[in-house]
Tab-separated table of C-alpha atoms in Angstrom:
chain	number	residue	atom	x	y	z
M	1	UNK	CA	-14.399	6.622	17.322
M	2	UNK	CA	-13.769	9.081	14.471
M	3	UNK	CA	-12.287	7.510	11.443
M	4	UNK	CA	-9.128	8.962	10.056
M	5	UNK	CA	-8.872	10.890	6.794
M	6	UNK	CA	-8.040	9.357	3.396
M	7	UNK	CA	-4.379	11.035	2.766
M	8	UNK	CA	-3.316	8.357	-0.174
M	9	UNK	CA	-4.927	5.832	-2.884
M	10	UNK	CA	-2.899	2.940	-3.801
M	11	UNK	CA	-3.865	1.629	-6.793
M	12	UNK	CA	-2.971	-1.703	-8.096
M	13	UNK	CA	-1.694	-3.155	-11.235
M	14	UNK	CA	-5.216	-5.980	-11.595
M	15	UNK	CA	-7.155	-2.623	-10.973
M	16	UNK	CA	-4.962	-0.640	-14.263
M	17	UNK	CA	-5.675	-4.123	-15.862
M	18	UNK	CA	-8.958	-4.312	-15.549
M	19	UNK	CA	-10.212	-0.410	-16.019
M	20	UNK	CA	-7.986	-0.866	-19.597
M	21	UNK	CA	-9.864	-4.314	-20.602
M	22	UNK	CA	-13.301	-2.945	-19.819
M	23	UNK	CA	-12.222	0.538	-21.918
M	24	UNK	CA	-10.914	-1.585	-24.942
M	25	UNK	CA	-13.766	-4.037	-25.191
M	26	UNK	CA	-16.304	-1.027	-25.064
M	27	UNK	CA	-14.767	0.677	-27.679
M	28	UNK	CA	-14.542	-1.497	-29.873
M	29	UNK	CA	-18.499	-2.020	-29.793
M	30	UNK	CA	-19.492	1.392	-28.959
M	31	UNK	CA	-18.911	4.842	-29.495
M	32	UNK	CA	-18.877	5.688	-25.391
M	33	UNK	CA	-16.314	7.913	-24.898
M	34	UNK	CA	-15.833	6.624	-21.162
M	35	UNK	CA	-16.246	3.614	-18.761
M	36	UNK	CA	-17.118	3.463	-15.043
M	37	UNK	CA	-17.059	0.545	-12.348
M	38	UNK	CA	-17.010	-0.480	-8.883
M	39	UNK	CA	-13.769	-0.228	-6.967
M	40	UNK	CA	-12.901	-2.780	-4.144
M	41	UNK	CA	-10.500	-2.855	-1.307
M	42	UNK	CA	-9.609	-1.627	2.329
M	43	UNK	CA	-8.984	1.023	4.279
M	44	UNK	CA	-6.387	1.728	7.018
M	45	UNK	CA	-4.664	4.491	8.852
M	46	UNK	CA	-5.718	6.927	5.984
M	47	UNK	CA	-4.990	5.297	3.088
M	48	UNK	CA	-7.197	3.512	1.283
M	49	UNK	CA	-5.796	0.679	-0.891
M	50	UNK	CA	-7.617	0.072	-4.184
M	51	UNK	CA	-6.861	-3.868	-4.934
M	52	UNK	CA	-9.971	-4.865	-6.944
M	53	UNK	CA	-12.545	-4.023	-9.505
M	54	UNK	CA	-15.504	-5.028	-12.164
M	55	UNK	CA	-16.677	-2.898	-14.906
M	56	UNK	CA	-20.651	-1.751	-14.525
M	57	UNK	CA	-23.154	-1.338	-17.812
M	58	UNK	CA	-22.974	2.729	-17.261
M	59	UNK	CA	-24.504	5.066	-20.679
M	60	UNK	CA	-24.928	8.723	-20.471
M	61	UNK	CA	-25.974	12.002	-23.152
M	62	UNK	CA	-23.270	14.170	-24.215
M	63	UNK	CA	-25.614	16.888	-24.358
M	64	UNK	CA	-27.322	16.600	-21.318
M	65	UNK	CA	-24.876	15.572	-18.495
M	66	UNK	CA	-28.299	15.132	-16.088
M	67	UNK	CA	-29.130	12.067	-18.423
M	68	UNK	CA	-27.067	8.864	-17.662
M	69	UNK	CA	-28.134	5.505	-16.887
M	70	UNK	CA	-26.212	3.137	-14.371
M	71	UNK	CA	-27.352	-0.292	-13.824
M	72	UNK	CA	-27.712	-0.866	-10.043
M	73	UNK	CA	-28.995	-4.550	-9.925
M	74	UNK	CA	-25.639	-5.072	-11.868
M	75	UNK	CA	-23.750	-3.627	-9.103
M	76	UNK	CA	-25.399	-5.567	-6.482
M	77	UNK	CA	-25.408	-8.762	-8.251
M	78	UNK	CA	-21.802	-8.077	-8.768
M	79	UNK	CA	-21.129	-7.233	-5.199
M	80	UNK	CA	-22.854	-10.267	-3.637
M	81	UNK	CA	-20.348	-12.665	-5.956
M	82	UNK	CA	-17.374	-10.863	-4.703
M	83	UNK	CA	-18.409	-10.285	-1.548
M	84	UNK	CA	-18.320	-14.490	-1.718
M	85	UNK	CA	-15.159	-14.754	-2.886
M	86	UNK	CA	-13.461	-12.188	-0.352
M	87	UNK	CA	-15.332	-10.350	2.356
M	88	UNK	CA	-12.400	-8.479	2.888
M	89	UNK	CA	-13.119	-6.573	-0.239
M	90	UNK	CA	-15.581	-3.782	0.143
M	91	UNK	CA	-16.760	-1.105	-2.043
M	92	UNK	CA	-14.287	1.875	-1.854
M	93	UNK	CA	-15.479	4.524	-4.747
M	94	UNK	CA	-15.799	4.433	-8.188
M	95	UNK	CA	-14.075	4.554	-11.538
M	96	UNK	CA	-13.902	6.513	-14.736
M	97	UNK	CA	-11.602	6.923	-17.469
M	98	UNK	CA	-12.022	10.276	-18.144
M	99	UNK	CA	-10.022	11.838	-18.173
M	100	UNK	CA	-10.912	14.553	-16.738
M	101	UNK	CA	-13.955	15.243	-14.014
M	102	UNK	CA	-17.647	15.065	-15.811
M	103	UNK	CA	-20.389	17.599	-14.773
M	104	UNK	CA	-22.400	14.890	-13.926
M	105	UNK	CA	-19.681	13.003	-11.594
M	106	UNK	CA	-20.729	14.558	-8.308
M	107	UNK	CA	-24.634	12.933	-9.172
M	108	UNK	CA	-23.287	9.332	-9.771
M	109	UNK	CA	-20.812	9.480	-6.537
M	110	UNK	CA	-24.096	10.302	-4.487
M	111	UNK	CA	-25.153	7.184	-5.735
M	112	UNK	CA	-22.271	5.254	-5.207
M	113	UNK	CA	-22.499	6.321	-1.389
M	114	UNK	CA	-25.681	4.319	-0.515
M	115	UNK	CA	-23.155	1.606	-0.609
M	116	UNK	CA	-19.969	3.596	0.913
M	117	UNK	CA	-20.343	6.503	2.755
M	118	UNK	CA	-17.032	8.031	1.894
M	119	UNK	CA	-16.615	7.210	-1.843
M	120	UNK	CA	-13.792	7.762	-3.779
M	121	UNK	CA	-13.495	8.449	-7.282
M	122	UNK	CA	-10.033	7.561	-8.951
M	123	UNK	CA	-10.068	8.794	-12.865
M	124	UNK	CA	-7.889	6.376	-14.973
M	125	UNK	CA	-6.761	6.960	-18.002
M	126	UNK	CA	-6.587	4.087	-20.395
M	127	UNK	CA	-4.595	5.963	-23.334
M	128	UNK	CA	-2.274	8.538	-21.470
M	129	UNK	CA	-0.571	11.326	-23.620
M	130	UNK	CA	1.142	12.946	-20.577
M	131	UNK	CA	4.076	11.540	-18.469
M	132	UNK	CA	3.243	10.865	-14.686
M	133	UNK	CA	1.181	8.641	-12.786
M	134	UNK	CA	-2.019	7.462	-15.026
M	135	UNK	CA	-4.182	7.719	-11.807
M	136	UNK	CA	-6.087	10.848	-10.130
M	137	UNK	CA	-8.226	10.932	-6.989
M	138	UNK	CA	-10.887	12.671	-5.860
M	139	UNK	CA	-13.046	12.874	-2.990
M	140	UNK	CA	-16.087	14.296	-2.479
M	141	UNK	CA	-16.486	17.677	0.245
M	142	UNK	CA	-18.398	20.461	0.828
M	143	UNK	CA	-17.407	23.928	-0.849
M	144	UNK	CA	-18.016	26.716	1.717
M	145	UNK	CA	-18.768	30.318	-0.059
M	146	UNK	CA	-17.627	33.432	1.009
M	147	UNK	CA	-20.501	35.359	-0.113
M	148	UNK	CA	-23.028	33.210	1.860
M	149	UNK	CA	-24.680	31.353	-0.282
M	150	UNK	CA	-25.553	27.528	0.639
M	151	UNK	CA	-22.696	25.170	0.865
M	152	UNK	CA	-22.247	23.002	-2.655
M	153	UNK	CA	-20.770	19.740	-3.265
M	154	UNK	CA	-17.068	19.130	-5.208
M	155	UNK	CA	-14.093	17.663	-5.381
M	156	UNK	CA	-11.115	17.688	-3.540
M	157	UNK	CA	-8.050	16.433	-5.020
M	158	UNK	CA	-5.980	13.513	-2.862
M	159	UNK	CA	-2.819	12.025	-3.233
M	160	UNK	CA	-2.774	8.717	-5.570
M	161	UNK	CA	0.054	5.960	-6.306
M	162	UNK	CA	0.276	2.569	-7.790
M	163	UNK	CA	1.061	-0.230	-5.277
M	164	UNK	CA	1.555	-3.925	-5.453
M	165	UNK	CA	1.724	-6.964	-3.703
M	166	UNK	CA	4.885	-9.564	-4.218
M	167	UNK	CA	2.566	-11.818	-6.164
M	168	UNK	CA	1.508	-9.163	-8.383
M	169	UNK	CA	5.114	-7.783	-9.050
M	170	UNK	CA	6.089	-11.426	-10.163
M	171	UNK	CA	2.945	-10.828	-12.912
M	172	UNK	CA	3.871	-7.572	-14.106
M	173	UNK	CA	6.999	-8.192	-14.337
M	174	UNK	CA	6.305	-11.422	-16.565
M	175	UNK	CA	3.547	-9.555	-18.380
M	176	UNK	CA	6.258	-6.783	-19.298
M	177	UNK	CA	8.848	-9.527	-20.367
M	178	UNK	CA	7.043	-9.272	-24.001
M	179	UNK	CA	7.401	-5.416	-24.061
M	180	UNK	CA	10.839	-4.737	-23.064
M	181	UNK	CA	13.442	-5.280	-25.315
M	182	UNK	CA	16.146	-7.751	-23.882
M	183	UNK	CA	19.064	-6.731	-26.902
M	184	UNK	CA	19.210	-3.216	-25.064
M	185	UNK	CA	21.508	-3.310	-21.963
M	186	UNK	CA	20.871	-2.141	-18.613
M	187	UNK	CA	22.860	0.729	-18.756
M	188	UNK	CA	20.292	2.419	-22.041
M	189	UNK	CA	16.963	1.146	-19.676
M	190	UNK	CA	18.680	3.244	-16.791
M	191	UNK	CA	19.212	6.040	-19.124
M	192	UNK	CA	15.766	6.177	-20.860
M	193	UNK	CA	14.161	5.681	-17.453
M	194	UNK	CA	16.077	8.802	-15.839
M	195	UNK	CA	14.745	10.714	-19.331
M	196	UNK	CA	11.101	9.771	-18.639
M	197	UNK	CA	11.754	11.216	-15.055
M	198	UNK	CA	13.567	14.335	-16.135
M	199	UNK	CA	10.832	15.237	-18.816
M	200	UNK	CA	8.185	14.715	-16.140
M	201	UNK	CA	9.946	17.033	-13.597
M	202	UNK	CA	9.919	19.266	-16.490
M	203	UNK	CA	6.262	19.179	-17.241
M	204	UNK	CA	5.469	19.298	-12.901
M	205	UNK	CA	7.790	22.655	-13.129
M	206	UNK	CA	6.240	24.185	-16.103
M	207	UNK	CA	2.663	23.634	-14.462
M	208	UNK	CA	4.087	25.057	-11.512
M	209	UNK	CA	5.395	28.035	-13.054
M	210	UNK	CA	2.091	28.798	-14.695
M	211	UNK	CA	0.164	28.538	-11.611
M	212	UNK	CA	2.749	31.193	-10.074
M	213	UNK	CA	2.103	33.303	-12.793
M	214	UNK	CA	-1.380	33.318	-13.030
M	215	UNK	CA	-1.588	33.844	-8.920
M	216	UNK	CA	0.774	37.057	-9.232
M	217	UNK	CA	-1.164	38.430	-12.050
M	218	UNK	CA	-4.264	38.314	-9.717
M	219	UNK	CA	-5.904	35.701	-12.318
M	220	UNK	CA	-5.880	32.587	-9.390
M	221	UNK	CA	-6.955	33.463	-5.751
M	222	UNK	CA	-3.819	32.612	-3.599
M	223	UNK	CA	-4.210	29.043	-1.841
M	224	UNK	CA	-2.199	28.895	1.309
M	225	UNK	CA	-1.363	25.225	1.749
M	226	UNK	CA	0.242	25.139	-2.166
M	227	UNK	CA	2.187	28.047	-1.233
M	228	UNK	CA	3.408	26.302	1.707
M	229	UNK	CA	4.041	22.951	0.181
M	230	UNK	CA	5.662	24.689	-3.014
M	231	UNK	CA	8.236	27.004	-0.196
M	232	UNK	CA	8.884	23.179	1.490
M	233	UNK	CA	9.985	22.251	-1.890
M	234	UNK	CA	12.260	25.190	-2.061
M	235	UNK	CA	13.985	24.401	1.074
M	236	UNK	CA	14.707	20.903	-0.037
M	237	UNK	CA	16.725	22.336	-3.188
M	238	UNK	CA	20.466	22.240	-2.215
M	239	UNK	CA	22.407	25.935	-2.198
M	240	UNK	CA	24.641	25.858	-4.835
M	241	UNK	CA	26.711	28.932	-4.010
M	242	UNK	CA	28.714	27.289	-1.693
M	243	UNK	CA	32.049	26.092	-3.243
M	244	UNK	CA	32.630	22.854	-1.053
M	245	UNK	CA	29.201	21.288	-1.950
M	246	UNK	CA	29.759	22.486	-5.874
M	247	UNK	CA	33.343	20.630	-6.025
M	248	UNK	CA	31.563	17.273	-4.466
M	249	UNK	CA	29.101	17.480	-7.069
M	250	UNK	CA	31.105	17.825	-9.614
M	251	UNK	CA	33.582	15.167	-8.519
M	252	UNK	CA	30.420	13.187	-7.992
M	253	UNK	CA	29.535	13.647	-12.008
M	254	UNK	CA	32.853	13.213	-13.120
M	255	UNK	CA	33.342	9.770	-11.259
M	256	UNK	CA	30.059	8.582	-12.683
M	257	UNK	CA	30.978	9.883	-16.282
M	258	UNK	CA	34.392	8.573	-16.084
M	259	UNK	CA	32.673	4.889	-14.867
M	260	UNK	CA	30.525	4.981	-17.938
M	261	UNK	CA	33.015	6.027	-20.566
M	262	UNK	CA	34.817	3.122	-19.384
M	263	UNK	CA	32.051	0.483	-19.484
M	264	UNK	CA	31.475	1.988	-22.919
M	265	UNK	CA	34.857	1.689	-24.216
M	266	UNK	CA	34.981	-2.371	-22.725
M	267	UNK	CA	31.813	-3.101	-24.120
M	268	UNK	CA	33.047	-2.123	-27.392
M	269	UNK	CA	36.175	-3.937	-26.940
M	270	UNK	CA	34.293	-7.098	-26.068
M	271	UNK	CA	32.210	-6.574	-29.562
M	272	UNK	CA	35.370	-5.948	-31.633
M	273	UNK	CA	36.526	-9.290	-30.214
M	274	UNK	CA	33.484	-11.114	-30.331
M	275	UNK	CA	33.390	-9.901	-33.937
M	276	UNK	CA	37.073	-11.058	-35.181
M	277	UNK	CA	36.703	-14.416	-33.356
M	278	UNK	CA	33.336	-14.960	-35.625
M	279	UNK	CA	35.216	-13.722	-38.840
M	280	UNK	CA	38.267	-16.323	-37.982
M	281	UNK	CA	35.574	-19.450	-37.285
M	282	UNK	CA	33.876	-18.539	-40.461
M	283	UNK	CA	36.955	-18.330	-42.341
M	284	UNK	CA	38.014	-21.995	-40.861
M	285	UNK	CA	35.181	-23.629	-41.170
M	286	UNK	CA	34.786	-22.165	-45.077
M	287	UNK	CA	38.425	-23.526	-45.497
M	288	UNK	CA	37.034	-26.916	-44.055
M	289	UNK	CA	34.541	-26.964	-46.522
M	290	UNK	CA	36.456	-26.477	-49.452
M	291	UNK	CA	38.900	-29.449	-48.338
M	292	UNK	CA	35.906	-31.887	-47.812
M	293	UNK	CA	34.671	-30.574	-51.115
M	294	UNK	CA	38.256	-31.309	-52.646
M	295	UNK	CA	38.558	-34.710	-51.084
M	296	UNK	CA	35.474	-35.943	-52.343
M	297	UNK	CA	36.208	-34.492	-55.834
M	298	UNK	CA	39.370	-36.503	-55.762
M	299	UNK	CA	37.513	-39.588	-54.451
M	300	UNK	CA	35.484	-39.695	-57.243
M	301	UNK	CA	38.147	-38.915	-60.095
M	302	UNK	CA	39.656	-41.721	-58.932
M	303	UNK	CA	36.792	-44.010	-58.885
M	304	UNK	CA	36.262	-42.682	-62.787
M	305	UNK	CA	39.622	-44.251	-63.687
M	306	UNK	CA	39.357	-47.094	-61.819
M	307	UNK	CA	36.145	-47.907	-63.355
M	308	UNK	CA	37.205	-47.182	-67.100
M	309	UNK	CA	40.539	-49.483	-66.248
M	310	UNK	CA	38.044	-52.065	-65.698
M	311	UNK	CA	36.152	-51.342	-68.700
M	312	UNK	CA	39.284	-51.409	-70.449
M	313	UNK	CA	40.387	-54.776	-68.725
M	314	UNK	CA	37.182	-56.490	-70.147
M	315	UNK	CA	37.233	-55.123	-73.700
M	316	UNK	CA	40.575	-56.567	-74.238
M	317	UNK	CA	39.650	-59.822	-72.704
């Protein structure tokens, strides 16, 4: 019975957790500019979901990408303790942060095969400066050459995403409860959200457009299946020469607009209120205040005269 293809790697949150502990407590000791471990999890139907991990003592030369060192007794140590803990979990690939592929990456996933046959690297990166998915897979194939020289090992590029469980949405979620900011209102987290998405789009069209470029200048060899994938995308875009669909989009807008301007204008309404109500409690309980402070002035004027009556009383007795 063949097995099926890896088409997706789902990533978990604990993974992203753990990759960005094991890259933080390394820096701060060494100068390393990455990390690699062990990834755990299953596979089924073609994709292969990442759901565990633990870091592994890993050095290499900057110079010399043939020199590295990576401790194996730590990896099978490692692997016998989790193995006890859930035999579910087996050894899926590898990790590094990256982030980008190492010359010496292809070496250390033939390695990482004596204990999985079809190993999976997934490159994390713990401190991302682009927008998008921190995550990028790779397996490992063989490069066929036109000319007819022998065959050579690299990496094909497969499609990642981040998954979770229900219990670990209830963590992240409580985990990001310190990071949000609860003053700002759904309605500015919806916006900012749909900005981050926009300016990604942007950056996915702009790569896109270069890669077009580059292939009609005769710089890039043509690659069929992007071409195909990118002409699916253009089919997907809606035509918008036709009048009727034009008018239902912009009715479309102008209902949304017209909802927000209005939630606007009540929220600001409800603040104007809020405010005047707290100007007219202040102002009472200020007036309040000044009566008490009154009242007990009073109290004790008139316990001064009553007390030099007395006096008065006794010197004339």
């Amino acid at each position: 019975m063949s097995i099926q293809a890896i088409e997706t790697v789902v990533v978990h949150p604990l993974v992203l957790l753990s990759v960005v502990d094991h890259y933080n407590r390394i820096d701060k000791v060494s100068s390393q500019k990455r990390v690699v471990g062990i990834l755990l999890g299953s596979r089924r139907k073609g994709v292969l979901d990442v759901s565990n991990s633990f870091a592994v003592p890993f050095d290499e030369d900057d110079r010399d990408p043939d020199v590295y060192f990576l401790d194996h007794d730590y990896l099978e140590s490692m692997y016998t303790m989790f193995k006890k803990v859930n035999a579910k979990e087996k050894i899926v690939g590898w990790y590094h942060t990256g982030p980008k592929l190492h010359p010496n990456d292809i070496k250390i996933n033939e390695i990482i095969k004596n204990y999985c046959n079809d190993s999976v690297l997934v490159i994390i990166d713990a401190k991302p400066k682009d927008l998008g998915l921190p995550t990028d897979a790779y397996i490992a194939v063989e490069e066929v050459h036109d000319d007819g020289t022998p065959t050579t090992r690299t990496f094909d590029h497969v499609k990642s995403e981040i998954g979770a469980e229900e219990a670990e949405e209830v963590g992240v979620e409580h985990l990001l409860r310190d990071i949000k900011d609860t003053t700002v209102g759904t309605l500015s987290q919806h916006l900012t959200t749909q900005v981050v998405a926009l300016k990604s789009l942007q950056s996915k069209l702009h790569d896109i457009s270069v890669y077009l470029t580059q292939v009609s200048d005769g710089k890039l060899p043509v690659n069929h299946p992007i071409i195909y994938q990118l002409q699916d995308v253009f089919n997907l875009l809606p035509n918008l020469n036709v009048p009727d669909l034009m008018k239902a989009f912009t009715v479309k807008t102008n209902d949304q607009n017209l909802v927000m301007y209005t939630a606007s204008i009540i929220r600001a309404v409800i603040a104007l209120h809020s405010l005047i109500n707290n100007k007219t409690t202040n102002r009472a309980a200020e007036k309040e205040g000044t009566k008490k402070v009154e009242v007990e002035k009073e109290d004790k004027d008139e316990k001064r005269k009553k007390y030099r009556l007395r006096l008065c009383v006794d010197t004339t007795a």
